[in-house]
XYZ file of C-alpha atoms in Angstrom:
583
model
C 0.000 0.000 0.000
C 2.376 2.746 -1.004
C 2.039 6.246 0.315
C 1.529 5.671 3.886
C -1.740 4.251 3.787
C -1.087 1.070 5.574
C -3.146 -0.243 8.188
C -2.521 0.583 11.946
C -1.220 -3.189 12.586
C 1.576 -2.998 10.059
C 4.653 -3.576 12.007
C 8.292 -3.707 10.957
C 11.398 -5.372 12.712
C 14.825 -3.159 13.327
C 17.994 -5.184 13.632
C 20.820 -3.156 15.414
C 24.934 -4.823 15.489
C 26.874 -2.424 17.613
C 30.443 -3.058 18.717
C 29.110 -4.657 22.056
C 25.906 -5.728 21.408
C 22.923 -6.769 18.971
C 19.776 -5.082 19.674
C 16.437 -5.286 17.890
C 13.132 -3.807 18.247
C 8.992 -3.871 17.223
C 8.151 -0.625 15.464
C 5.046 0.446 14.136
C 4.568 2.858 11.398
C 4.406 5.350 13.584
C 8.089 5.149 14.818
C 6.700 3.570 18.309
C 8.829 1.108 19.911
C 6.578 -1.673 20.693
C 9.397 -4.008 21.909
C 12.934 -4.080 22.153
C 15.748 -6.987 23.108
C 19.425 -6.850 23.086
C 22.099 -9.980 23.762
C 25.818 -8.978 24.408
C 28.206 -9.916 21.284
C 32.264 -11.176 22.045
C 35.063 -9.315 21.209
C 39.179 -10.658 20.955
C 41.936 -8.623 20.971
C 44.594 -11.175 20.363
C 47.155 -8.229 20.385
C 47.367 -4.025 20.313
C 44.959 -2.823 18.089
C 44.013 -5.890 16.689
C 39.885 -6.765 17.211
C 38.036 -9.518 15.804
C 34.522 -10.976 16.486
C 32.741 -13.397 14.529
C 30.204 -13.664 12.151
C 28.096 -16.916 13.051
C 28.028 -15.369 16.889
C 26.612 -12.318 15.488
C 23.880 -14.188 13.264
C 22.728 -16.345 16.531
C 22.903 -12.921 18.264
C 20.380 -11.313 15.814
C 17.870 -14.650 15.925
C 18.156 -14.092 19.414
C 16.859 -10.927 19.946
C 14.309 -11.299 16.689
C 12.861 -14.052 18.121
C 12.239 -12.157 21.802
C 10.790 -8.318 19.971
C 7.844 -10.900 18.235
C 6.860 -12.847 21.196
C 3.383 -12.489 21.509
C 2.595 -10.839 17.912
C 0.841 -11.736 14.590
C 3.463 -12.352 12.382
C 1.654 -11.830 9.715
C 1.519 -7.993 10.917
C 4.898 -7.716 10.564
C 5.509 -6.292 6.567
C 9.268 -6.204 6.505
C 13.145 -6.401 7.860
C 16.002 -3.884 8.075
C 19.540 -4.537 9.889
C 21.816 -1.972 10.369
C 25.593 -2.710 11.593
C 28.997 -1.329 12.335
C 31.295 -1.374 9.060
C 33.415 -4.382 10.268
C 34.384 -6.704 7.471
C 33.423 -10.423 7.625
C 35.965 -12.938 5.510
C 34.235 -15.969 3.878
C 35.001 -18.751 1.694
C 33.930 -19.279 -1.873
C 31.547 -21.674 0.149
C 30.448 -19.235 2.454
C 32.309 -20.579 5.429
C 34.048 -18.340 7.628
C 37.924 -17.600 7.317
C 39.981 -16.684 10.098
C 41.411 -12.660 9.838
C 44.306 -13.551 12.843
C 47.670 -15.535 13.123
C 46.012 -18.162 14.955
C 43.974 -19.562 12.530
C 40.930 -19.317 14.349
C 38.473 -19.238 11.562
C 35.216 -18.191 14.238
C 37.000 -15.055 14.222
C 36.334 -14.273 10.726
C 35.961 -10.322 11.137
C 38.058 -7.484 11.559
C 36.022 -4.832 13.250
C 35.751 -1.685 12.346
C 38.049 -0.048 15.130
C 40.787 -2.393 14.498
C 44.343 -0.438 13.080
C 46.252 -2.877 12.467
C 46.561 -1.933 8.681
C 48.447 1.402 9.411
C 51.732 0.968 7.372
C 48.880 -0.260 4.394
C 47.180 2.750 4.655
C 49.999 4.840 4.618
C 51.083 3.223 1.839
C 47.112 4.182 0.251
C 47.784 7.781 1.057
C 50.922 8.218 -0.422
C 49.309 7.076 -4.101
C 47.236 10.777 -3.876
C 44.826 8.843 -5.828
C 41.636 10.644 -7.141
C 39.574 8.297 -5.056
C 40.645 10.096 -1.913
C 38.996 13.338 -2.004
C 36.172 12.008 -1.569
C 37.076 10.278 1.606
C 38.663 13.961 3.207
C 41.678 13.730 1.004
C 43.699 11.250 3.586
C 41.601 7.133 4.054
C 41.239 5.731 7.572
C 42.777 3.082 8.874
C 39.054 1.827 10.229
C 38.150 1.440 6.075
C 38.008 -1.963 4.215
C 40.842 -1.237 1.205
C 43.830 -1.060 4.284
C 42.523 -4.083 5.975
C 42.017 -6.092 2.705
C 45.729 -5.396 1.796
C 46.684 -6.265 5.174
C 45.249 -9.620 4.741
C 46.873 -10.153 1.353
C 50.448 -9.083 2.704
C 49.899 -10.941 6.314
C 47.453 -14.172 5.558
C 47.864 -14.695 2.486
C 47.733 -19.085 2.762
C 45.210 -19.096 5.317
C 42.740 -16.490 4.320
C 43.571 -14.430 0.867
C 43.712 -16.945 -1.441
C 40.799 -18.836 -0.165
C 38.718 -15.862 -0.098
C 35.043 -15.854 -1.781
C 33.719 -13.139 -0.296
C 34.447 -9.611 1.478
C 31.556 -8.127 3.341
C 30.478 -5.339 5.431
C 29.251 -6.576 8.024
C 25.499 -4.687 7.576
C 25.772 -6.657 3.646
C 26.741 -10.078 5.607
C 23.261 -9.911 7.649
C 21.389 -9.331 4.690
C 22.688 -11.741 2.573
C 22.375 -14.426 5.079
C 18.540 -13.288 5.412
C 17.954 -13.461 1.997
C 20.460 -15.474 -0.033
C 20.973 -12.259 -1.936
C 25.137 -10.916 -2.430
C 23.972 -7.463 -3.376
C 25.696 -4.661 -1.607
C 24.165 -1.601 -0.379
C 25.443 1.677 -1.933
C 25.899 2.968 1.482
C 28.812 0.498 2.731
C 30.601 0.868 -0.734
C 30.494 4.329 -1.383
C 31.221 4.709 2.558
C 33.848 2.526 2.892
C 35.214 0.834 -0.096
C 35.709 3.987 -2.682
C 32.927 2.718 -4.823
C 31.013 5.719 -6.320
C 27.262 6.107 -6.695
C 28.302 7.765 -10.282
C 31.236 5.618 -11.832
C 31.040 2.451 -10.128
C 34.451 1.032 -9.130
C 37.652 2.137 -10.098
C 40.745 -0.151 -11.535
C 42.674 2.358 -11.511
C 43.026 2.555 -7.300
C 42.644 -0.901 -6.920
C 45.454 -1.679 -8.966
C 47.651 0.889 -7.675
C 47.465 -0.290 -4.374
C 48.412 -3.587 -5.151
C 44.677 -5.221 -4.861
C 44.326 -5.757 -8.633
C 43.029 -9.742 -7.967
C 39.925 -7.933 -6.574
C 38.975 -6.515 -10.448
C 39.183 -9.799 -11.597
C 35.468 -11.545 -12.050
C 33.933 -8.116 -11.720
C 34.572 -7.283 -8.376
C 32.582 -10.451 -7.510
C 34.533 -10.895 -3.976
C 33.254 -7.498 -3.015
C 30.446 -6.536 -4.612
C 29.175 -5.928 -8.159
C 25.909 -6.026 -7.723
C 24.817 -2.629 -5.843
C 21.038 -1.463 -4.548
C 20.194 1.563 -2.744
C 19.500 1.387 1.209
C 15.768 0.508 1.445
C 15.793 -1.313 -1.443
C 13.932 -4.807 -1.008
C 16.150 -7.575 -1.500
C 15.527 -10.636 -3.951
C 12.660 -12.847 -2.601
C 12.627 -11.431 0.597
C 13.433 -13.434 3.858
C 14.596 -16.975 2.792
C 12.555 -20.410 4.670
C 16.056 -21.640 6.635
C 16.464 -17.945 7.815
C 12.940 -17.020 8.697
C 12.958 -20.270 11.231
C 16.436 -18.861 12.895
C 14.755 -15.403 13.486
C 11.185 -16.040 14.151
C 9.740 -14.428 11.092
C 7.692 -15.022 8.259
C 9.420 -16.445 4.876
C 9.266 -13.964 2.662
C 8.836 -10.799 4.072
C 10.548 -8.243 2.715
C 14.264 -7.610 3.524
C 16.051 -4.299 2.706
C 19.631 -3.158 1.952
C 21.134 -2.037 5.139
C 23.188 0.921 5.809
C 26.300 1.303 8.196
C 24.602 1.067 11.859
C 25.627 5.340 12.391
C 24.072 6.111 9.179
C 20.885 4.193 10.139
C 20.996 6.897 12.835
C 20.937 9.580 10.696
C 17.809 8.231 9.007
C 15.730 7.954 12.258
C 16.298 11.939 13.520
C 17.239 13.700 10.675
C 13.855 13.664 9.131
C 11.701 14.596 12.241
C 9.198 17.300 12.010
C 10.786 19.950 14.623
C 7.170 22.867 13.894
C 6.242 24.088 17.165
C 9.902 23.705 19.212
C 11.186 27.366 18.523
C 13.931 25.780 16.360
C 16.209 27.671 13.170
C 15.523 24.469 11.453
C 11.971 24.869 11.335
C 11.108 25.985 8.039
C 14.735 25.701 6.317
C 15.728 23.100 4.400
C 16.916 19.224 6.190
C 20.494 20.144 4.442
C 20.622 22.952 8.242
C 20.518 19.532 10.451
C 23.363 17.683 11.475
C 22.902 13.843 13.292
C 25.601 13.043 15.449
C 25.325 9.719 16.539
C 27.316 8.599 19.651
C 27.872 5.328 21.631
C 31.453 3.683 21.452
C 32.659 6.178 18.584
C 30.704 9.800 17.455
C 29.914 10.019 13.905
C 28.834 13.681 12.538
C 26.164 12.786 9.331
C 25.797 16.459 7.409
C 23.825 16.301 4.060
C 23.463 18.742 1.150
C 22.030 18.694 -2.319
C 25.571 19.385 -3.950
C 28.945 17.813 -3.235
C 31.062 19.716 -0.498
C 34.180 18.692 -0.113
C 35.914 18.880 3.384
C 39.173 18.137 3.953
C 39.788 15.950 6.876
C 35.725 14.495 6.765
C 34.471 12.114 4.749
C 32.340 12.030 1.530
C 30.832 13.119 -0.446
C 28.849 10.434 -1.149
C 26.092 10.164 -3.095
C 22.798 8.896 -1.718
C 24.569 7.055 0.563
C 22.017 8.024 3.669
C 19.103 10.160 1.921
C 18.334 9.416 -1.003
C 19.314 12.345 -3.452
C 21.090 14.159 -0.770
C 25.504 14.178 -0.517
C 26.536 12.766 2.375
C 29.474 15.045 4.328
C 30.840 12.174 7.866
C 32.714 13.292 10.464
C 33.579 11.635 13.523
C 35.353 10.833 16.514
C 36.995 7.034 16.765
C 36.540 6.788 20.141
C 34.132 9.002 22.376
C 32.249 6.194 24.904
C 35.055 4.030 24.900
C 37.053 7.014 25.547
C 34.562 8.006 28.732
C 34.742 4.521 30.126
C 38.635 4.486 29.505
C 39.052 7.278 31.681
C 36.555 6.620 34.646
C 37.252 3.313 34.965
C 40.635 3.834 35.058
C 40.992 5.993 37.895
C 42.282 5.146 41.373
C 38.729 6.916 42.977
C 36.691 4.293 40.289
C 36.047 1.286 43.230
C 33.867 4.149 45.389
C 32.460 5.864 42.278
C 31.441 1.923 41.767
C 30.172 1.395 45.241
C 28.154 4.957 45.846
C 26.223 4.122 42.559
C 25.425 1.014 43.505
C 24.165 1.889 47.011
C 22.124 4.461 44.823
C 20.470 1.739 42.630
C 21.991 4.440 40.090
C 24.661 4.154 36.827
C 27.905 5.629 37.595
C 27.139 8.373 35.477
C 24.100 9.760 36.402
C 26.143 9.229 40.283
C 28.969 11.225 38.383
C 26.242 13.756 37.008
C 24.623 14.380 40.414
C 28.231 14.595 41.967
C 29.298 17.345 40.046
C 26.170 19.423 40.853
C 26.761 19.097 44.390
C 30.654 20.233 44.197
C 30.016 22.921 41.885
C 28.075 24.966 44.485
C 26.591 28.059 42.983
C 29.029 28.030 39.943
C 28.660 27.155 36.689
C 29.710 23.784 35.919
C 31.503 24.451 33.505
C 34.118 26.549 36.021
C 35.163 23.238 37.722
C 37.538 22.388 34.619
C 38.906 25.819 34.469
C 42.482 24.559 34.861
C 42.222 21.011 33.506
C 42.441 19.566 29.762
C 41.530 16.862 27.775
C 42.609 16.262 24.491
C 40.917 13.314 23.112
C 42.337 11.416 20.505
C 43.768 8.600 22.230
C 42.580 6.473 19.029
C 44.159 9.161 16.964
C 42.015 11.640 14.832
C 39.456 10.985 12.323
C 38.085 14.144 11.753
C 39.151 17.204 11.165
C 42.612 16.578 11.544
C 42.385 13.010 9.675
C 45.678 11.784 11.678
C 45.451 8.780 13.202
C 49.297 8.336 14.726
C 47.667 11.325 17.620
C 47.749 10.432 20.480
C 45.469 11.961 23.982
C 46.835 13.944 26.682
C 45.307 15.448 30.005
C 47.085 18.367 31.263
C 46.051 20.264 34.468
C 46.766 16.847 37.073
C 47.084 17.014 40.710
C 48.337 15.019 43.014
C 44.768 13.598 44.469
C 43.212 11.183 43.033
C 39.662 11.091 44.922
C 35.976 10.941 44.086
C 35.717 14.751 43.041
C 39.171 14.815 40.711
C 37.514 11.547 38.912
C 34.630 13.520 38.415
C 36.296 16.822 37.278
C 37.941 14.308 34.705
C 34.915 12.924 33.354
C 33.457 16.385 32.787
C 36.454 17.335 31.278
C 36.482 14.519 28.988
C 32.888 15.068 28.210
C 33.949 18.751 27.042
C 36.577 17.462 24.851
C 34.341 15.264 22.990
C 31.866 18.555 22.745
C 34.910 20.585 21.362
C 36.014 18.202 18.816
C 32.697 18.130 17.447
C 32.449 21.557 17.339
C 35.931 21.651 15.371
C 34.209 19.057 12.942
C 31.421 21.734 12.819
C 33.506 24.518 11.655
C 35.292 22.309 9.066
C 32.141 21.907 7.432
C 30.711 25.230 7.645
C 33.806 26.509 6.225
C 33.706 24.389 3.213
C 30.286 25.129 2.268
C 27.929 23.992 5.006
C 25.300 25.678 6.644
C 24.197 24.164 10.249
C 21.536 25.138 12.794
C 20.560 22.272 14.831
C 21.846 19.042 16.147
C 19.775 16.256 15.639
C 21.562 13.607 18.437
C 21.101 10.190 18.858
C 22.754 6.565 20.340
C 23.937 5.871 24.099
C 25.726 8.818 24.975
C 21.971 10.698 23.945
C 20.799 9.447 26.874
C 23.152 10.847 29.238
C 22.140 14.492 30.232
C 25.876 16.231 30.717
C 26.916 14.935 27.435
C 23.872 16.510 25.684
C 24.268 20.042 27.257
C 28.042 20.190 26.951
C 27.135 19.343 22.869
C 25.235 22.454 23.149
C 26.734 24.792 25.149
C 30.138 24.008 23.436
C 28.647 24.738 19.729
C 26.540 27.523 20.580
C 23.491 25.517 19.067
C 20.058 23.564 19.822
C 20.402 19.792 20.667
C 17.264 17.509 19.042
C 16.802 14.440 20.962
C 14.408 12.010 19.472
C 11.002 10.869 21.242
C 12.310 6.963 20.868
C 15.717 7.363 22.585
C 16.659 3.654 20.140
C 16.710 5.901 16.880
C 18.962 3.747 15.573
C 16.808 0.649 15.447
C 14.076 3.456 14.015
C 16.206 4.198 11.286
C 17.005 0.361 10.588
C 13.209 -0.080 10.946
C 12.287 2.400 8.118
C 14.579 0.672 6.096
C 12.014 -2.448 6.160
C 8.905 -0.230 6.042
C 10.406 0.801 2.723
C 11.266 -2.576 1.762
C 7.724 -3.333 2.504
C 6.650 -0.702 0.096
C 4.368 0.966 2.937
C 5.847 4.477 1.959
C 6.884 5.666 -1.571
C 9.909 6.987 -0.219
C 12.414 7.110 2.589
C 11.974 10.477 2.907
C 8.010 10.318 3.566
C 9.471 6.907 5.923
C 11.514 9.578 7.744
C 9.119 12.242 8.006
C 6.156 10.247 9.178
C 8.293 7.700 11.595
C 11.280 10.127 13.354
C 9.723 12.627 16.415
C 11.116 15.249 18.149
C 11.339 14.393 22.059
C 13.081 16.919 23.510
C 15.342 19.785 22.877
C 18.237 21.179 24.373
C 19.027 24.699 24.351
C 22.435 26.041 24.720
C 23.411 28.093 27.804
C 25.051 31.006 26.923
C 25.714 32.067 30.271
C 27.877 29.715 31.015
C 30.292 29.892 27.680
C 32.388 32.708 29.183
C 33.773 29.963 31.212
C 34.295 26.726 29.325
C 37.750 25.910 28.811
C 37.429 26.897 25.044
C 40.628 28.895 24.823
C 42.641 26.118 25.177
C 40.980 24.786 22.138
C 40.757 27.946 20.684
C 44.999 28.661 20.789
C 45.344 25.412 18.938
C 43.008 26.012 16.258
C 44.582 29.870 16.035
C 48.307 28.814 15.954
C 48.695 25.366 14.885
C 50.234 24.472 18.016
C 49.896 20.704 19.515
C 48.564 19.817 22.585
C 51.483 19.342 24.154
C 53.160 23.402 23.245
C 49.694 24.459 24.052
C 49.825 23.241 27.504
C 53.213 24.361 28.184
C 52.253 27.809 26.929
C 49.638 27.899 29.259
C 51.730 27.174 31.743
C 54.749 29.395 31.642
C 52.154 32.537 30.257
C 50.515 31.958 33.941
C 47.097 32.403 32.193
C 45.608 29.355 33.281
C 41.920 30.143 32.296
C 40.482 31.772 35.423
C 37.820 34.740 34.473
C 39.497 37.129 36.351
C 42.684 36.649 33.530
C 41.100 35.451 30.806
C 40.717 38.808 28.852
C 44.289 39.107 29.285
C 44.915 34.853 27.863
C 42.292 35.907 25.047
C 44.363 39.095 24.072
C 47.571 36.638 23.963
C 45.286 34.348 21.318
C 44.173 37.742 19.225
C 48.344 38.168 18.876
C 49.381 35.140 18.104
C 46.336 35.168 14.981
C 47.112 38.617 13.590
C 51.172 37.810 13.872
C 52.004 40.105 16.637
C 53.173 37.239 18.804
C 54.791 33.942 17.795
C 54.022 31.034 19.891
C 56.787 29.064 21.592
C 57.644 26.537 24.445
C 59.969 27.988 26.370
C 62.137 26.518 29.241
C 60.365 26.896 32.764
């Protein structure tokens, strides 16, 4: 029944694989979250920066939870199937079977997830070609994309996995071909991930300059030469063996997935925002921006003409919206990064234990902490003299440099319950900043953004919302179903289904506007924004940007910080060259 005229019992089933978890949900064609499940997923790190899970642990993962969200229901209500999942890539046989991506041999682990970097001499080696493919990936690849990790693979396990290779997935293409049967790829994860463009299709060219020419041969058949748009419903829908694994009905329709951040993007960015005081209300979706943030922060900006931004991915064509270019920022690590440094302080066993005796998470404890020790200041104040700098994964956007490294700067000698929480906020801020540096990148190259459309764990947590705000100056949007993830992976079926002539109208009539957060401008004057700011103004590091902190004596206190922002003014019109001296 195309156009949205589908009965009120039409239901559709969202598949979520995260880094940690599989989650799925029940959503009706509303965008209502009838039911929801999630079953933890394992992980291996068989060395530094080396992470592999498995494929056929995912799968039984995702039957799990599929079988749990339809307890109870008509199946034949349910009209269709989307997965969404992280951009991992799954090894297989020309038989299908799993291959093993490690020294070991251990052919369950059969997938190198996407935060893995072990592939960073490859992708050096990428860069240095300055081939045309890369400017639309920034101008510089990642180490997290699939062309680095394939050559990795040839130069490293080459007996054991390279030449016995069939097949070369992302992992959101893996789910739906073991759904349907079908090895069609979705334009997202190519375009994304793999250089293939929406317009051209692949290019020899790159893949034989990087040494991966045995991937041209038969078409590109190992990775993909069959490609359908996300939403797109998939051969005969959902195959007999794999509709008794999940609990569904054979044959419903199945849709090409998108990349689990991008599936995000689809379930806010369309929301109808009339009646919230909002900029974005009555200019065009291009003014949004989704940021979607749980283990890493992705920053999804579209626009109806290619922009090009160095240091942030794209653009790609249709690769989220239909029609629209797709601009990607992102952090690698902003969750991870949270739980890295809380759980690794010396005050984390009592942060731990006062939670508990709360019945409450350690961050709302941490949330409800910092309230009570910032008295009748502004909490921003309490990291006055302490800095993060986050990229202890290195730097995916704007800087695109991945051998960074993180830093705090401001330490004292305590280590108790109010220094860990001072850290965490601090963090927190850090993660705010860099998004607002992501924001300025794009706005400078042609962007125009009003509104932050925000979704995925860290949505949920209240301090990380309203530092996102108060550090860019601009409105948060969070989304009436806090899972807009599985939302977005749930339109995908609904538009499988052919319940909506569009994913656009999909968008519009299942994404809702829950809440907004407004920035507090009262409190800017005393975020910890010049440290930030003397980096972006004189190229300096983190490291000569603490030391010049330091021996200036400006440490950002309000009483001096006319006088610190009077050394930045300087340093940009040339009047004053920054330095480290000796102390």
């Amino acid at each position: 029944m195309p156009g949205g005229d589908q009965e009120l019992g039409s239901y559709y089933v969202g598949v979520d694989v995260g880094t940690g978890s599989v989650r799925a949900a029940l959503v009706d064609q509303r965008g209502i979250l009838l039911a929801f499940a999630d079953q933890p997923i394992n992980q291996w790190e068989p060395q530094f920066n080396h992470h592999e899970q498995s494929s056929e642990d995912i799968w039984v993962a995702c039957c799990i939870v599929t079988n749990k969200v339809v307890q109870g229901i008509d199946l034949n209500q349910i009209r269709g199937l989307g997965f969404d999942a992280t951009c991992s890539l799954v090894v297989l046989d020309k038989q299908f079977h799993p291959l093993p991506v490690n020294h070991e041999g251990d052919s369950h682990r059969n997938i190198i997830m996407w935060l893995d970097h072990r592939a960073v001499n490859q992708v050096h080696r990428i860069n240095e070609t300055k081939h045309s493919v890369l400017q639309y990936v920034g101008g510089v690849m990642s180490v997290e994309m699939q062309a680095p990790k394939l050559l990795w693979l040839k130069e490293n396990l080459r007996e054991t996995c390279w030449d016995k290779a069939g097949h070369f997935f992302d992992l959101p293409d893996f789910l739906s071909w073991k759904a349907t049967g079908v090895t069609a790829r979705s334009l997202c994860s190519l375009v994304c991930k793999w250089t293939y463009s929406a317009e051209k299709g692949w290019d020899d060219s790159f893949w034989k300059m990087v040494g991966l020419e045995d991937l041209v041969a038969d078409n590109y058949s190992k990775i993909g030469n069959q490609v359908l748009p996300p939403g797109t419903c998939l051969g005969n829908g959902l195959t007999p063996e794999a509709a008794k694994d999940l609990g569904l009905p054979a044959g419903i329709a199945v849709a090409a997935s998108l990349i689990d951040a991008h599936a995000g993007g689809l379930g806010v960015i369309g929301a109808d925002v009339r009646g919230h005081g909002l900029a974005c209300e009555g200019q065009p979706v291009t003014s949004r921006l989704a940021i979607i943030c749980g283990t890493s922060s992705c920053h999804m900006g579209i626009s109806k003409n290619p922009i090009f931004v160095p240091g942030v991915w794209g653009p790609y064509f249709s690769a989220m919206v239909p029609g629209f270019w797709l601009n990607e920022g992102g952090q690698s690590v902003t969750g991870k990064l949270i739980d890295h440094m809380v759980q690794g302080h010396a005050a984390f066993p009592e942060l731990q234990a006062k939670a508990t005796a709360r019945c409450q998470s350690i961050y709302a404890y941490l949330n409800s902490h910092l309230d009570l020790i910032k008295k009748t200041q502004p909490v921003g104040f309490l990291t006055v003299d302490l800095h993060v700098w986050p990229d202890f994964h290195g730097n995916r956007s704007p800087l695109a440099d991945l051998t960074l490294k993180g830093m705090v700067t401001g330490l004292k000698l305590s280590q108790d319950l109010d220094d860990l929480a001072i850290l965490y906020l601090a963090t927190v801020q850090a993660i705010a900043f860099g998004t607002r540096l992501i924001i300025e990148a794009m706005e400078s190259a042609g962007h125009s953004i009003s509104t932050l459309f925000l979704c995925g764990g860290l949505g949920k947590n209240p301090l990380f919302v309203q530092m996102h705000a108060d550090i860019t100056g601009m409105p948060v949007v969070l989304s009436q179903e806090v899972e807009s993830v599985l939302v977005g992976a749930a339109i995908l079926g609904a538009c499988a289904s052919g319940d909506f002539a569009s994913v656009q109208e999909a968008m519009a009539r299942m994404s809702k506007v829950g809440k907004v957060v407004f920035p507090r401008r009262e409190d800017k004057r005393v975020l910890p924004g010049n440290f930030w700011e003397l980096m972006k103004s004189t190229g300096m590091g983190p490291g000569q940007v603490s030391r010049q902190i330091i021996t200036e004596k400006r440490l950002l206190r309000p009483s001096v910080s006319p006088i610190f922002q009077e050394f930045i003014s300087e340093c940009r019109n040339g009047i004053r060259t920054p330095r480290a001296r000796e102390m």
